[in-house]
Amino acid sequence: MNTALPVAVIGAGPVGLAAAAHLNERGLPFAVLEAGPVAGSSVRQWGHVRMFSPWRYNTDAAAVRLLRASGWTPPDPETLPTGHDLVSAYLEPLAGHPSIAPHVRYGARVSAISRVHVDRLRTAGRENAPFVVRLEDDSEIHGAGGDRRLRHLGHTERARRQRAARPR
């Protein structure tokens, strides 16, 4: 993987910001692209709704480590947050953290993702070419490619914790 290129993270919601925290922890360059004007824009649309999962399932380990190091106190892991609680107590502090904030771009609506200088189906070595992310404002971000493990960091951490919490 070409580490000079950033990993593009689409969305500054719970999973996107968790991925950013993991990338930061690993020292990898990244860019978080959020279509909305603020972190958690989609969550804010249903902010009045109480979630079915307690806080312990709605935070990510790398994100919690990053926030705790700056003095953040996590909510009670057994309480059920609303969407607004998730945004104000977790997403806003995470998106505003000095290690994350400079890498978040708001109002960045992704219109297409492809590989740089390759045909859609037939170019040899296509899987190793870096990605290009095209935004609705006609700008482009060239990002890293090839390491598929990085694309699902948020999902895998949450799934691991949920499996660990299941009664046996």
PDB file of C-alpha atoms in Angstrom:
ATOM      1  CA  MET A   1       0.000   0.000   0.000  1.00  0.00           C
ATOM      2  CA  ASN A   2       1.218   3.487  -0.824  1.00  0.00           C
ATOM      3  CA  THR A   3       1.217   5.147   2.605  1.00  0.00           C
ATOM      4  CA  ALA A   4       1.761   8.608   1.099  1.00  0.00           C
ATOM      5  CA  LEU A   5      -1.872   8.532  -0.044  1.00  0.00           C
ATOM      6  CA  PRO A   6      -4.656   8.906   2.528  1.00  0.00           C
ATOM      7  CA  VAL A   7      -7.284   6.302   3.274  1.00  0.00           C
ATOM      8  CA  ALA A   8     -10.639   7.849   2.363  1.00  0.00           C
ATOM      9  CA  VAL A   9     -13.273   7.364   5.063  1.00  0.00           C
ATOM     10  CA  ILE A  10     -16.758   8.162   3.872  1.00  0.00           C
ATOM     11  CA  GLY A  11     -18.951   9.625   6.584  1.00  0.00           C
ATOM     12  CA  ALA A  12     -18.325  11.245   9.970  1.00  0.00           C
ATOM     13  CA  GLY A  13     -20.797   9.064  11.816  1.00  0.00           C
ATOM     14  CA  PRO A  14     -20.047   6.368  14.399  1.00  0.00           C
ATOM     15  CA  VAL A  15     -18.348   3.949  11.999  1.00  0.00           C
ATOM     16  CA  GLY A  16     -16.482   6.559   9.958  1.00  0.00           C
ATOM     17  CA  LEU A  17     -15.053   8.275  13.026  1.00  0.00           C
ATOM     18  CA  ALA A  18     -14.151   4.902  14.562  1.00  0.00           C
ATOM     19  CA  ALA A  19     -12.258   4.065  11.369  1.00  0.00           C
ATOM     20  CA  ALA A  20     -10.498   7.437  11.604  1.00  0.00           C
ATOM     21  CA  ALA A  21      -9.484   6.677  15.209  1.00  0.00           C
ATOM     22  CA  HIS A  22      -8.029   3.308  14.146  1.00  0.00           C
ATOM     23  CA  LEU A  23      -6.151   4.893  11.238  1.00  0.00           C
ATOM     24  CA  ASN A  24      -4.813   7.600  13.547  1.00  0.00           C
ATOM     25  CA  GLU A  25      -3.720   4.966  16.068  1.00  0.00           C
ATOM     26  CA  ARG A  26      -1.844   3.122  13.321  1.00  0.00           C
ATOM     27  CA  GLY A  27      -0.205   6.298  12.058  1.00  0.00           C
ATOM     28  CA  LEU A  28      -1.826   6.070   8.628  1.00  0.00           C
ATOM     29  CA  PRO A  29      -2.866   9.169   6.690  1.00  0.00           C
ATOM     30  CA  PHE A  30      -6.630   9.562   6.243  1.00  0.00           C
ATOM     31  CA  ALA A  31      -9.341  11.924   5.070  1.00  0.00           C
ATOM     32  CA  VAL A  32     -12.898  11.756   6.446  1.00  0.00           C
ATOM     33  CA  LEU A  33     -15.466  12.941   3.899  1.00  0.00           C
ATOM     34  CA  GLU A  34     -18.801  13.966   5.433  1.00  0.00           C
ATOM     35  CA  ALA A  35     -21.634  15.081   3.157  1.00  0.00           C
ATOM     36  CA  GLY A  36     -23.379  16.968   5.944  1.00  0.00           C
ATOM     37  CA  PRO A  37     -22.329  20.211   7.615  1.00  0.00           C
ATOM     38  CA  VAL A  38     -21.372  18.557  10.941  1.00  0.00           C
ATOM     39  CA  ALA A  39     -20.314  15.195  12.380  1.00  0.00           C
ATOM     40  CA  GLY A  40     -23.178  12.762  12.805  1.00  0.00           C
ATOM     41  CA  SER A  41     -25.438  14.582  10.350  1.00  0.00           C
ATOM     42  CA  SER A  42     -27.499  11.459   9.637  1.00  0.00           C
ATOM     43  CA  VAL A  43     -27.768  10.528  13.321  1.00  0.00           C
ATOM     44  CA  ARG A  44     -29.088  14.011  14.076  1.00  0.00           C
ATOM     45  CA  GLN A  45     -32.109  13.286  11.867  1.00  0.00           C
ATOM     46  CA  TRP A  46     -33.313  10.692  14.386  1.00  0.00           C
ATOM     47  CA  GLY A  47     -31.692  12.247  17.429  1.00  0.00           C
ATOM     48  CA  HIS A  48     -34.891  12.125  19.498  1.00  0.00           C
ATOM     49  CA  VAL A  49     -35.007   8.305  19.284  1.00  0.00           C
ATOM     50  CA  ARG A  50     -33.607   6.196  22.132  1.00  0.00           C
ATOM     51  CA  MET A  51     -31.279   3.504  20.860  1.00  0.00           C
ATOM     52  CA  PHE A  52     -31.812  -0.195  21.575  1.00  0.00           C
ATOM     53  CA  SER A  53     -28.161  -0.813  22.393  1.00  0.00           C
ATOM     54  CA  PRO A  54     -26.382   0.539  25.465  1.00  0.00           C
ATOM     55  CA  TRP A  55     -23.341   2.795  25.221  1.00  0.00           C
ATOM     56  CA  ARG A  56     -20.907  -0.138  25.419  1.00  0.00           C
ATOM     57  CA  TYR A  57     -22.025  -1.227  21.939  1.00  0.00           C
ATOM     58  CA  ASN A  58     -22.049   2.285  20.502  1.00  0.00           C
ATOM     59  CA  THR A  59     -18.450   3.298  21.115  1.00  0.00           C
ATOM     60  CA  ASP A  60     -15.266   2.005  19.551  1.00  0.00           C
ATOM     61  CA  ALA A  61     -12.190   0.922  21.530  1.00  0.00           C
ATOM     62  CA  ALA A  62      -9.676   3.014  19.530  1.00  0.00           C
ATOM     63  CA  ALA A  63     -11.953   6.052  19.683  1.00  0.00           C
ATOM     64  CA  VAL A  64     -12.401   5.635  23.451  1.00  0.00           C
ATOM     65  CA  ARG A  65      -8.604   5.355  23.932  1.00  0.00           C
ATOM     66  CA  LEU A  66      -8.063   8.527  21.915  1.00  0.00           C
ATOM     67  CA  LEU A  67     -10.745  10.476  23.778  1.00  0.00           C
ATOM     68  CA  ARG A  68      -9.758   9.252  27.248  1.00  0.00           C
ATOM     69  CA  ALA A  69      -6.164  10.347  26.640  1.00  0.00           C
ATOM     70  CA  SER A  70      -7.500  13.905  26.284  1.00  0.00           C
ATOM     71  CA  GLY A  71      -9.585  13.770  29.475  1.00  0.00           C
ATOM     72  CA  TRP A  72     -12.943  12.598  28.083  1.00  0.00           C
ATOM     73  CA  THR A  73     -15.161  10.678  30.486  1.00  0.00           C
ATOM     74  CA  PRO A  74     -17.235   7.971  28.797  1.00  0.00           C
ATOM     75  CA  PRO A  75     -20.948   7.663  29.560  1.00  0.00           C
ATOM     76  CA  ASP A  76     -22.263   4.810  31.725  1.00  0.00           C
ATOM     77  CA  PRO A  77     -21.763   1.748  29.472  1.00  0.00           C
ATOM     78  CA  GLU A  78     -25.158   0.263  30.398  1.00  0.00           C
ATOM     79  CA  THR A  79     -27.416   3.263  29.687  1.00  0.00           C
ATOM     80  CA  LEU A  80     -29.350   3.599  26.443  1.00  0.00           C
ATOM     81  CA  PRO A  81     -28.460   6.824  24.619  1.00  0.00           C
ATOM     82  CA  THR A  82     -30.633   8.792  22.232  1.00  0.00           C
ATOM     83  CA  GLY A  83     -29.230   9.796  18.869  1.00  0.00           C
ATOM     84  CA  HIS A  84     -28.635  13.280  20.266  1.00  0.00           C
ATOM     85  CA  ASP A  85     -26.730  11.748  23.211  1.00  0.00           C
ATOM     86  CA  LEU A  86     -24.536   9.805  20.783  1.00  0.00           C
ATOM     87  CA  VAL A  87     -23.749  12.952  18.846  1.00  0.00           C
ATOM     88  CA  SER A  88     -23.093  15.289  21.779  1.00  0.00           C
ATOM     89  CA  ALA A  89     -21.284  12.891  24.117  1.00  0.00           C
ATOM     90  CA  TYR A  90     -19.274  10.897  21.575  1.00  0.00           C
ATOM     91  CA  LEU A  91     -19.292  12.003  17.925  1.00  0.00           C
ATOM     92  CA  GLU A  92     -18.714  15.725  18.485  1.00  0.00           C
ATOM     93  CA  PRO A  93     -15.784  15.204  20.888  1.00  0.00           C
ATOM     94  CA  LEU A  94     -14.283  12.598  18.544  1.00  0.00           C
ATOM     95  CA  ALA A  95     -14.688  14.721  15.400  1.00  0.00           C
ATOM     96  CA  GLY A  96     -13.278  17.719  17.264  1.00  0.00           C
ATOM     97  CA  HIS A  97     -10.253  15.878  18.663  1.00  0.00           C
ATOM     98  CA  PRO A  98      -6.975  17.450  17.462  1.00  0.00           C
ATOM     99  CA  SER A  99      -5.891  14.132  15.916  1.00  0.00           C
ATOM    100  CA  ILE A 100      -9.111  13.808  13.888  1.00  0.00           C
ATOM    101  CA  ALA A 101     -10.469  17.324  13.231  1.00  0.00           C
ATOM    102  CA  PRO A 102      -7.849  18.447  10.659  1.00  0.00           C
ATOM    103  CA  HIS A 103      -8.689  15.406   8.533  1.00  0.00           C
ATOM    104  CA  VAL A 104     -12.486  15.871   8.410  1.00  0.00           C
ATOM    105  CA  ARG A 105     -13.948  17.617   5.394  1.00  0.00           C
ATOM    106  CA  TYR A 106     -17.605  18.698   5.756  1.00  0.00           C
ATOM    107  CA  GLY A 107     -19.950  19.250   2.829  1.00  0.00           C
ATOM    108  CA  ALA A 108     -17.961  16.680   0.861  1.00  0.00           C
ATOM    109  CA  ARG A 109     -20.591  14.612  -0.949  1.00  0.00           C
ATOM    110  CA  VAL A 110     -18.999  11.656  -2.778  1.00  0.00           C
ATOM    111  CA  SER A 111     -20.283  11.136  -6.314  1.00  0.00           C
ATOM    112  CA  ALA A 112     -17.969   8.324  -7.489  1.00  0.00           C
ATOM    113  CA  ILE A 113     -15.095   6.072  -6.455  1.00  0.00           C
ATOM    114  CA  SER A 114     -12.821   4.391  -8.972  1.00  0.00           C
ATOM    115  CA  ARG A 115      -9.192   3.441  -9.535  1.00  0.00           C
ATOM    116  CA  VAL A 116      -6.618   5.874 -10.901  1.00  0.00           C
ATOM    117  CA  HIS A 117      -5.731   5.431 -14.609  1.00  0.00           C
ATOM    118  CA  VAL A 118      -7.393   2.057 -15.126  1.00  0.00           C
ATOM    119  CA  ASP A 119     -10.213   0.597 -17.143  1.00  0.00           C
ATOM    120  CA  ARG A 120     -13.184  -0.562 -15.102  1.00  0.00           C
ATOM    121  CA  LEU A 121     -12.705  -4.251 -15.795  1.00  0.00           C
ATOM    122  CA  ARG A 122      -9.677  -5.132 -17.872  1.00  0.00           C
ATOM    123  CA  THR A 123      -6.562  -3.340 -16.668  1.00  0.00           C
ATOM    124  CA  ALA A 124      -3.915  -5.719 -15.329  1.00  0.00           C
ATOM    125  CA  GLY A 125      -2.858  -4.835 -11.791  1.00  0.00           C
ATOM    126  CA  ARG A 126      -6.079  -2.884 -11.233  1.00  0.00           C
ATOM    127  CA  GLU A 127      -6.375  -4.203  -7.664  1.00  0.00           C
ATOM    128  CA  ASN A 128      -3.124  -2.438  -6.700  1.00  0.00           C
ATOM    129  CA  ALA A 129      -3.947   0.941  -8.221  1.00  0.00           C
ATOM    130  CA  PRO A 130      -4.857   3.729  -5.788  1.00  0.00           C
ATOM    131  CA  PHE A 131      -8.430   4.925  -5.519  1.00  0.00           C
ATOM    132  CA  VAL A 132      -9.720   8.260  -6.700  1.00  0.00           C
ATOM    133  CA  VAL A 133     -12.745   9.670  -4.877  1.00  0.00           C
ATOM    134  CA  ARG A 134     -14.740  12.195  -6.876  1.00  0.00           C
ATOM    135  CA  LEU A 135     -16.867  14.738  -5.056  1.00  0.00           C
ATOM    136  CA  GLU A 136     -19.964  16.557  -6.275  1.00  0.00           C
ATOM    137  CA  ASP A 137     -18.030  19.843  -6.363  1.00  0.00           C
ATOM    138  CA  ASP A 138     -15.828  18.242  -9.083  1.00  0.00           C
ATOM    139  CA  SER A 139     -12.803  17.943  -6.795  1.00  0.00           C
ATOM    140  CA  GLU A 140     -10.920  14.682  -6.410  1.00  0.00           C
ATOM    141  CA  ILE A 141      -9.066  12.978  -3.609  1.00  0.00           C
ATOM    142  CA  HIS A 142      -6.507  10.339  -4.465  1.00  0.00           C
ATOM    143  CA  GLY A 143      -6.383   7.675  -1.788  1.00  0.00           C
ATOM    144  CA  ALA A 144      -4.577   4.523  -0.854  1.00  0.00           C
ATOM    145  CA  GLY A 145      -5.615   1.200  -2.286  1.00  0.00           C
ATOM    146  CA  GLY A 146      -4.759  -2.441  -2.017  1.00  0.00           C
ATOM    147  CA  ASP A 147      -5.187  -3.063   1.730  1.00  0.00           C
ATOM    148  CA  ARG A 148      -8.784  -4.171   2.043  1.00  0.00           C
ATOM    149  CA  ARG A 149      -8.477  -4.781   5.800  1.00  0.00           C
ATOM    150  CA  LEU A 150      -8.733  -1.046   6.462  1.00  0.00           C
ATOM    151  CA  ARG A 151     -12.117  -0.598   4.847  1.00  0.00           C
ATOM    152  CA  HIS A 152     -14.143  -2.308   7.564  1.00  0.00           C
ATOM    153  CA  LEU A 153     -12.329  -1.437  10.799  1.00  0.00           C
ATOM    154  CA  GLY A 154     -15.397   0.035  12.474  1.00  0.00           C
ATOM    155  CA  HIS A 155     -17.611  -2.895  11.612  1.00  0.00           C
ATOM    156  CA  THR A 156     -15.137  -5.556  12.714  1.00  0.00           C
ATOM    157  CA  GLU A 157     -14.469  -3.950  16.101  1.00  0.00           C
ATOM    158  CA  ARG A 158     -18.202  -3.645  16.839  1.00  0.00           C
ATOM    159  CA  ALA A 159     -18.850  -7.237  15.711  1.00  0.00           C
ATOM    160  CA  ARG A 160     -16.018  -8.525  17.902  1.00  0.00           C
ATOM    161  CA  ARG A 161     -17.448  -6.788  20.973  1.00  0.00           C
ATOM    162  CA  GLN A 162     -20.966  -8.022  20.278  1.00  0.00           C
ATOM    163  CA  ARG A 163     -19.737 -11.615  19.905  1.00  0.00           C
ATOM    164  CA  ALA A 164     -17.770 -11.323  23.153  1.00  0.00           C
ATOM    165  CA  ALA A 165     -20.853 -10.067  25.006  1.00  0.00           C
ATOM    166  CA  ARG A 166     -23.146 -12.923  23.901  1.00  0.00           C
ATOM    167  CA  PRO A 167     -23.991 -15.501  26.545  1.00  0.00           C
ATOM    168  CA  ARG A 168     -22.398 -18.863  25.864  1.00  0.00           C
TER     169      ARG A 168
END
